[in-house]
CSV table of C-alpha atoms and ligand atoms in Angstrom, one decimal:
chain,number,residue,atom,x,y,z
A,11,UNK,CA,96.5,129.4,95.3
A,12,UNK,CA,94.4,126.3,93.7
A,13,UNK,CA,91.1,126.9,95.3
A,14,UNK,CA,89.5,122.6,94.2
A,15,UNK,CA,90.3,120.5,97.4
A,16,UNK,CA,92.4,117.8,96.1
A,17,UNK,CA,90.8,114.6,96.3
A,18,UNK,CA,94.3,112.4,97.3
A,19,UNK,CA,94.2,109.1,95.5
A,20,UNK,CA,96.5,107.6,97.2
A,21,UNK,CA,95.5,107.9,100.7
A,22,UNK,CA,92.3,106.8,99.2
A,23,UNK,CA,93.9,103.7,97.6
A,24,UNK,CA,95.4,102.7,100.8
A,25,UNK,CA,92.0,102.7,102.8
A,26,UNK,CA,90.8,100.4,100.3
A,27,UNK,CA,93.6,98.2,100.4
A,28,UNK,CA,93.5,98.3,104.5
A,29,UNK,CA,89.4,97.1,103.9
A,30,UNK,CA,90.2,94.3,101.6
A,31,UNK,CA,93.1,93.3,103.8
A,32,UNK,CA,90.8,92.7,106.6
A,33,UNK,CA,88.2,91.5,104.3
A,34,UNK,CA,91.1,88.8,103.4
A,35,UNK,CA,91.6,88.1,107.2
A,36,UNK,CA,88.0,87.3,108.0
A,37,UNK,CA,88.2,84.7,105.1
A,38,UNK,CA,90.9,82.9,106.1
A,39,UNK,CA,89.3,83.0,109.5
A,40,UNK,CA,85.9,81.6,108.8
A,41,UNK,CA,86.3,79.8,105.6
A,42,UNK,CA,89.9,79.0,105.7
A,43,UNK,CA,90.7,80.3,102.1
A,44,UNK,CA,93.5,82.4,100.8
A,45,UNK,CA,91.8,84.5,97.7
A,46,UNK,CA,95.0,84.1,94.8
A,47,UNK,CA,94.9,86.2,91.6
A,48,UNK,CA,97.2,85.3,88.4
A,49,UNK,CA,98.9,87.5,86.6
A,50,UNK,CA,100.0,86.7,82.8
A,51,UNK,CA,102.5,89.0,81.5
A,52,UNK,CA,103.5,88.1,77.8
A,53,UNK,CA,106.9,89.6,76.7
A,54,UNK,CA,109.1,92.2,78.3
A,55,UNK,CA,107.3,95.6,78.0
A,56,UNK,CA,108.7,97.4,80.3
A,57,UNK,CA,105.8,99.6,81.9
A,58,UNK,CA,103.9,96.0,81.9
A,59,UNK,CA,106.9,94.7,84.1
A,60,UNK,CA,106.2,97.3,86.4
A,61,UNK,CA,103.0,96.8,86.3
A,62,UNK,CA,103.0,93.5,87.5
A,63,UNK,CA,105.6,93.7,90.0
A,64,UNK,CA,103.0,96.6,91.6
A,65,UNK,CA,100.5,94.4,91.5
A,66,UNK,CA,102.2,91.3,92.9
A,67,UNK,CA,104.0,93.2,96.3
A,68,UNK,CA,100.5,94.9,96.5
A,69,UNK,CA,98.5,91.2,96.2
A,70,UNK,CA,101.0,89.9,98.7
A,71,UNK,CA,100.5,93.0,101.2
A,72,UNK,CA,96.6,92.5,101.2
A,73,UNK,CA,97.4,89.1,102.4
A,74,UNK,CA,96.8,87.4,99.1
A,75,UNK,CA,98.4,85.0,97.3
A,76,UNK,CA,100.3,86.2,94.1
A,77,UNK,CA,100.6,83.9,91.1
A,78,UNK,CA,103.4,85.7,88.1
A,79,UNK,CA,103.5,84.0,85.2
A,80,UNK,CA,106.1,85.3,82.9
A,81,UNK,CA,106.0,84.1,79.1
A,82,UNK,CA,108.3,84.8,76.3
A,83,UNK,CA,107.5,87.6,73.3
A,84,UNK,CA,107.6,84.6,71.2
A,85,UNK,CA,104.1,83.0,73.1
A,86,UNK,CA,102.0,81.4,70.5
A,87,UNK,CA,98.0,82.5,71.0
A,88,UNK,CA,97.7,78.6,71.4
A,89,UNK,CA,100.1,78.7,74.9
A,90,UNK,CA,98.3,81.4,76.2
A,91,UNK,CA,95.0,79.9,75.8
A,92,UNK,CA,96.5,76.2,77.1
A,93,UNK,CA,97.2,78.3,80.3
A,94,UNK,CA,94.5,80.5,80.7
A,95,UNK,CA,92.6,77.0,80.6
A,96,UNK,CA,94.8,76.2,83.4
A,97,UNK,CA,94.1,79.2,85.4
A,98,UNK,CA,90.1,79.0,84.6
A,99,UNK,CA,90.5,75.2,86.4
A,100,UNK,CA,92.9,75.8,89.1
A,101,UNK,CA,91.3,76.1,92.6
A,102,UNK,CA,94.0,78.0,94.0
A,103,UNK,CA,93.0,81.2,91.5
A,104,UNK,CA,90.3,83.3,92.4
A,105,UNK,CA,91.4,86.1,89.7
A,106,UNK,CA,92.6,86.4,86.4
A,107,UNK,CA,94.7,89.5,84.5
A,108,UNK,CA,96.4,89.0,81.6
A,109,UNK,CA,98.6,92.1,81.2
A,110,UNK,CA,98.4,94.2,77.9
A,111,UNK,CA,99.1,95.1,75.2
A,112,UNK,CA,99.5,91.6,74.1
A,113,UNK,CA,101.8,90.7,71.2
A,114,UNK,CA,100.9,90.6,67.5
A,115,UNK,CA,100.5,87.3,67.2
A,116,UNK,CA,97.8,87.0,69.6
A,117,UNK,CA,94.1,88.1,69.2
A,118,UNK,CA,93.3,89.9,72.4
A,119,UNK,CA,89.5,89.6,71.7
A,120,UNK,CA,90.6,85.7,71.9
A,121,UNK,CA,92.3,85.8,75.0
A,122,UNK,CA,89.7,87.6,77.1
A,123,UNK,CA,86.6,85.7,76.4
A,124,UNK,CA,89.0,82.7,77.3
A,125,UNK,CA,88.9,83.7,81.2
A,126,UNK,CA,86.2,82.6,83.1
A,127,UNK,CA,83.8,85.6,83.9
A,128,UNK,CA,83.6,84.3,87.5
A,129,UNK,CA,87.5,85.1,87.5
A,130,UNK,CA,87.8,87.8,84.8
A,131,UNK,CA,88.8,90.8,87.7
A,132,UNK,CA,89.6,93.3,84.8
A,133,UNK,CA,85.8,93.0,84.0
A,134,UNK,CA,86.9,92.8,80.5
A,135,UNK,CA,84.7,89.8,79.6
A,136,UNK,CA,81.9,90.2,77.5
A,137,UNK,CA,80.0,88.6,79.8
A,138,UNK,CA,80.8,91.2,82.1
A,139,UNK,CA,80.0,94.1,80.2
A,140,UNK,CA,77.1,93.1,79.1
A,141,UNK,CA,76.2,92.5,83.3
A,142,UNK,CA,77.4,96.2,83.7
A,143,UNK,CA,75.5,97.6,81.0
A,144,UNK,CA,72.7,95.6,82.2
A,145,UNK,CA,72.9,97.2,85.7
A,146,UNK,CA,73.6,93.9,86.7
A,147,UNK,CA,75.6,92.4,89.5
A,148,UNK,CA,79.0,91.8,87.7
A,149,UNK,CA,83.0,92.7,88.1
A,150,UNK,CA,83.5,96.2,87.3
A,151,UNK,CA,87.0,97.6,85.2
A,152,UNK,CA,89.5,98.8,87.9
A,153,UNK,CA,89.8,101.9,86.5
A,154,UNK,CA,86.3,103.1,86.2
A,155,UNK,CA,85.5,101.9,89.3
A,156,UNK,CA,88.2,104.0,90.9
A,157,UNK,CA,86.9,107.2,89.7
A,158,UNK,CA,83.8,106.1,91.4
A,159,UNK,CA,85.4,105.9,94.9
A,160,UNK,CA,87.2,109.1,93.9
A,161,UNK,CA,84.2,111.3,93.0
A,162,UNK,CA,82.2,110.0,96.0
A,163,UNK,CA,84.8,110.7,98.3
A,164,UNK,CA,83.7,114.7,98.0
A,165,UNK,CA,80.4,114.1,96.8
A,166,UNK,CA,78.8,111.0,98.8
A,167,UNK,CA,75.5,111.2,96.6
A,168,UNK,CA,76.2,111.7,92.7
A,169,UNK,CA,72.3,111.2,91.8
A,170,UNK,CA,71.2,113.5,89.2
A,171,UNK,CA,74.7,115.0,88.5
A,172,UNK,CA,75.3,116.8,85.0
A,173,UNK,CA,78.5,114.1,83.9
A,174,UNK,CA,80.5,114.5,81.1
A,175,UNK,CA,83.1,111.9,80.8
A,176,UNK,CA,85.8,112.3,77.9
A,177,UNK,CA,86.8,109.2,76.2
A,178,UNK,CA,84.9,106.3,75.1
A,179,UNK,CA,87.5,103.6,75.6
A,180,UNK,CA,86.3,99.9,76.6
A,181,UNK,CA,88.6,100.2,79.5
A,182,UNK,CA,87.7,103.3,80.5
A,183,UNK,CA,85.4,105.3,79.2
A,184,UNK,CA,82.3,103.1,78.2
A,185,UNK,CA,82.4,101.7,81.5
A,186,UNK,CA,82.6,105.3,83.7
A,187,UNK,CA,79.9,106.0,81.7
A,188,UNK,CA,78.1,103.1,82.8
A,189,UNK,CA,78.4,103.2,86.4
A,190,UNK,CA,77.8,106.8,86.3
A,191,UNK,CA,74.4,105.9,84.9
A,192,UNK,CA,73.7,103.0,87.7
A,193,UNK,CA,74.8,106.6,90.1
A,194,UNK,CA,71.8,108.1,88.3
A,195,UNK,CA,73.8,111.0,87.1
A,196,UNK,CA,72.7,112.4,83.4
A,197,UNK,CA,75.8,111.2,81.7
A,198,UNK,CA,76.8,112.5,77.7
A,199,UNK,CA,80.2,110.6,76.5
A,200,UNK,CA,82.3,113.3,74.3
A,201,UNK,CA,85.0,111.7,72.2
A,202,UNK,CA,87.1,113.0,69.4
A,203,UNK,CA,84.4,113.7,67.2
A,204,UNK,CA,82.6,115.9,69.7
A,205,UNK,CA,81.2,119.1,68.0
A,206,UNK,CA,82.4,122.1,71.1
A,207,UNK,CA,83.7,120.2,73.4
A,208,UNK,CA,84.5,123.1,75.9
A,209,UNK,CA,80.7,123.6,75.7
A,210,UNK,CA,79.8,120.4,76.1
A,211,UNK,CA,82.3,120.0,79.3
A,212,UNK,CA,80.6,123.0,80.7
A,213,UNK,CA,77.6,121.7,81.5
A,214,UNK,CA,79.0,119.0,83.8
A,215,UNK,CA,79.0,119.2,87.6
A,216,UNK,CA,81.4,115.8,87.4
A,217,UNK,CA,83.9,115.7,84.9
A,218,UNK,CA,86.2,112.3,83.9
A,219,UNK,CA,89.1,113.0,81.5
A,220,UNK,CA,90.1,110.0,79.8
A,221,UNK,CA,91.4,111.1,76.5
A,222,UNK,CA,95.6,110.3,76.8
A,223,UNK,CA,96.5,114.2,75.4
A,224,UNK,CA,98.4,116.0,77.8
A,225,UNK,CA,96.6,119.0,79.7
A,226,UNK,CA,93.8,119.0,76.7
A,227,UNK,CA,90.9,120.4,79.4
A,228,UNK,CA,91.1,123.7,79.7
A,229,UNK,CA,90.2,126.2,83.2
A,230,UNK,CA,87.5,127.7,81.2
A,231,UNK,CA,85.5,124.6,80.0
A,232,UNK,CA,85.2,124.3,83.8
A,233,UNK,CA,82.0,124.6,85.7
A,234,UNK,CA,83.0,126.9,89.0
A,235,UNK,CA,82.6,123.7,91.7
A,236,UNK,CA,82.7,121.0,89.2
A,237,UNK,CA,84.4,117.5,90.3
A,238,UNK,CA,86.9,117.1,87.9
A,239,UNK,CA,88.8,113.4,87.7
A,240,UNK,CA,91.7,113.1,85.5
A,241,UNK,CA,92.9,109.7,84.3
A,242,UNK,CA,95.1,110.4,81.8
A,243,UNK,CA,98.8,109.8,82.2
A,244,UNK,CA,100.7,111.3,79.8
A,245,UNK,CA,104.6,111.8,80.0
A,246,UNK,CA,105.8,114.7,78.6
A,247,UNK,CA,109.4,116.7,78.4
A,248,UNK,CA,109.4,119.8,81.0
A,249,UNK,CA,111.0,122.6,79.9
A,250,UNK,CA,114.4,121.6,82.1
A,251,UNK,CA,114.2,118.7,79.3
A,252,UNK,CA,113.0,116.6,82.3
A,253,UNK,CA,110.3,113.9,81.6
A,254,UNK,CA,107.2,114.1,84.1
A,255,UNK,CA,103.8,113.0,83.9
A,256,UNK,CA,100.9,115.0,83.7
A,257,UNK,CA,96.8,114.5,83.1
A,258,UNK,CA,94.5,115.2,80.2
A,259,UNK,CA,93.8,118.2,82.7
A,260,UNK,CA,95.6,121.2,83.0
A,261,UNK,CA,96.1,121.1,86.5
A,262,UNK,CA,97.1,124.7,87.9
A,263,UNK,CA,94.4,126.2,85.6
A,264,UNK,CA,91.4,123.9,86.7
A,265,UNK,CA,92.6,123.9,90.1
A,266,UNK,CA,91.8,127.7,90.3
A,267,UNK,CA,87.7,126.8,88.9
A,268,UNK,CA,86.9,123.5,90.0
A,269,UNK,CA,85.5,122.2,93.1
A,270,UNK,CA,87.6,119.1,93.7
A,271,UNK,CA,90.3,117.4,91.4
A,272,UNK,CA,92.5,114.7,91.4
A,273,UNK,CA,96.2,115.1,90.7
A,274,UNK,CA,98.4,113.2,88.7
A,275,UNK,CA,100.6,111.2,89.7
A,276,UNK,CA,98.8,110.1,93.0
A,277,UNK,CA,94.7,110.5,91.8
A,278,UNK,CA,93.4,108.0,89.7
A,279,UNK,CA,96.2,105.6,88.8
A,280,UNK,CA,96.7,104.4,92.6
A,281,UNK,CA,93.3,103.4,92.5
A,282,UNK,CA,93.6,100.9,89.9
A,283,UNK,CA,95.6,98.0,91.9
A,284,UNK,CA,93.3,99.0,94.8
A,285,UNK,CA,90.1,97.8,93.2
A,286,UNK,CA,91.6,95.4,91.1
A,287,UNK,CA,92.7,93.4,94.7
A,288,UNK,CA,88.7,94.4,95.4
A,289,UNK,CA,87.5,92.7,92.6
A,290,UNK,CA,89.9,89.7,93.5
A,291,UNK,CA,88.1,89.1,97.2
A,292,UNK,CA,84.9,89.5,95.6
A,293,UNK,CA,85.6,86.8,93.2
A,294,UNK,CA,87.1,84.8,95.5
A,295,UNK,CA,83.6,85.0,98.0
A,296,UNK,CA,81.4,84.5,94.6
A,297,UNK,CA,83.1,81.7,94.2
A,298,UNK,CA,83.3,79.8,97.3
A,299,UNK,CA,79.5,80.6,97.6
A,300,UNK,CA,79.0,79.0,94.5
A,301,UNK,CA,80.5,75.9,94.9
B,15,LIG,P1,92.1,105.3,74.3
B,15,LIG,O1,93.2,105.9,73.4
B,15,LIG,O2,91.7,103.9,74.1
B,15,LIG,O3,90.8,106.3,74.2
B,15,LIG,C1,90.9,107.7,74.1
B,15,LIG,C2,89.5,108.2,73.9
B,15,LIG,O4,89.7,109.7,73.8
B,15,LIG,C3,88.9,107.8,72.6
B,15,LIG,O5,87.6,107.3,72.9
B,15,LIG,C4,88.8,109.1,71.7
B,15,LIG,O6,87.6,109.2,71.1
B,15,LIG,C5,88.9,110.2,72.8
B,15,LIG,N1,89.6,111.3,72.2
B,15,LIG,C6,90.8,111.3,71.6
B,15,LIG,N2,91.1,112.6,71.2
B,15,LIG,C7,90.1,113.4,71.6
B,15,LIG,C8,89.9,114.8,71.5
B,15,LIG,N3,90.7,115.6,70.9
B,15,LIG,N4,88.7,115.2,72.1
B,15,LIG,C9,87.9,114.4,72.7
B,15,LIG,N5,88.1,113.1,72.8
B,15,LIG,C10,89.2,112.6,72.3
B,15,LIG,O7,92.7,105.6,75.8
B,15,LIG,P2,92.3,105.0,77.2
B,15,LIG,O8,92.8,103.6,77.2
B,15,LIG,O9,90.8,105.2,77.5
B,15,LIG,O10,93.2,105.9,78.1
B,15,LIG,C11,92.9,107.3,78.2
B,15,LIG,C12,94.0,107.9,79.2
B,15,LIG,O11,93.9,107.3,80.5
B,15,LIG,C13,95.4,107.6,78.7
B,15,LIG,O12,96.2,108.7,79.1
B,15,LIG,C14,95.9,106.4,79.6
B,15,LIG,O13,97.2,106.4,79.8
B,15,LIG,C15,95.1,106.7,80.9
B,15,LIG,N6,94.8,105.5,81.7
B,15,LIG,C16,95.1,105.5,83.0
B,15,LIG,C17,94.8,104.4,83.8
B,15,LIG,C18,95.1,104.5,85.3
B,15,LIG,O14,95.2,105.5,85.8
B,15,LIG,N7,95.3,103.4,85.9
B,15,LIG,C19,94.2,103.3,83.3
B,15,LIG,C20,93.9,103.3,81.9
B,15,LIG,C21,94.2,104.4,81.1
């Protein structure tokens, strides 16, 4: 018997849809605006497609309006950017994603400081990270921010918190990192070059995993109580040859130590759509009161 409550991602990715659905209603209500995000999907990947499609039937059901646009492999960086230019000036667009990976021929760093920060809800832009790191007021990476909501639903007040988060991605870890600072936890970053990492992990009463090797944190790195959030998603071959998905955690081991955990599927990654509609009505409200 696992004795960390499981902290359920998706029921807590539904109550934050519900709240930006209603947030949606009242500003329609009293401003008379529909907030629209674009999504730009470049080639045929197929975990992009269903990406997108998630993302679109989950825009839609906040009671947003979904803009897909689909280009060809083939897009030359100078389409994309003719768009994007499109997108930055349309009215109608309150948010911006451009799905990646992007193709070869296209220089991602290009694309994203193309968006307009005001509409850039990955929080990708420079200009946003900079905000971010700046404890500024600024649109926060989906992902990160999820693991936020996640954490605080078993732990309301994360101030002075021991954090160790694993992974210093752009996406992820530099920015968990970040707003675990702004939480005023005492937050180390271990990455691959980490001298005893099970030691390090040790320390931390909150733990974020965001490392893409299946089940690489152990039970025993585990502080008895610790939060422990798990972003990976890694897909690995059972031993019925079956494919399934697990974490960077190993789940049924951590699960016996830890305090609270999220599962995966069904912790972290529901989150991401969740804040990314957030970040779309907050855009949409920055924007109106701007103009
Ligand atoms: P990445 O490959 O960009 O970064 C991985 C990080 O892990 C690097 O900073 C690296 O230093 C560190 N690392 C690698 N090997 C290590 C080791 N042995 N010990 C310690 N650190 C090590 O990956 P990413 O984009 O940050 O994604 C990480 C994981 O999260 C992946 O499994 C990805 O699929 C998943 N992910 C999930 C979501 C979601 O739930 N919605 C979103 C983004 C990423």
């Amino acid at each position: 018997m696992a004795a960390a409550r499981v902290i359920d991602g998706k029921a807590i990715a539904a109550e934050v849809r519900r709240s930006v659905a209603a947030e949606v209603e009242q500003l329609k209500n009293e401003k008379g605006l529909t907030p629209g995000l674009a999504v730009v999907l470049v080639g045929e990947d197929p975990a992009s497609q269903v990406y997108v499609r998630n993302k679109a039937r989950q825009t839609t059901e906040a009671g947003m309006r979904s803009f897909e646009h689909r280009l060809p492999a083939s897009t030359s960086e100078a389409e994309l950017l003719s768009l994007i230019d499109d997108l930055n000036r349309s009215k109608d667009m309150h948010g911006i994603l451009v799905q990646l990976p992007l193709p070869p021929q296209i220089d991602t760093r290009k694309v994203i400081e193309a968006i307009d920060p005001a509409k850039d809800v990955d929080g990708f832009h420079p200009i946003n990270v900079g905000r971010l790191s700046a404890g500024e007021r600024s649109l926060v990476p989906c992902t990160p921010a999820g693991c936020i909501i996640l954490a605080k639903s078993v732990q309301p007040e994360l101030r002075g918190l021991e954090a160790v988060v694993i992974g210093r991605s752009n996406i992820v870890g530099k920015p968990v990192a970040q707003l675990l600072l702004r939480e005023d936890c005492t937050v180390t970053v271990a990455h691959s070059r980490t001298r005893d990492l099970p030691g390090v992990v040790r320390r931390a009463d909150l733990v974020v995993a965001a490392v893409g090797r299946p089940e690489m944190v152990r039970g025993d790195w585990i502080k008895p109580g610790a939060i422990v959030i798990d972003v990976g998603i890694n897909r690995v071959e059972g031993p019925d040859g079956k494919s399934r998905l697990v974490g960077d955690v190993a789940y049924e081991e951590v699960a016996q130590v830890a305090g609270a955990i999220t599962p995966v599927p069904g912790g972290v990654g529901p989150m991401t759509i969740a804040c990314l509609l957030k970040n779309t009505v907050a855009a949409a409200r920055d924007q109106i009161a701007r103009a």
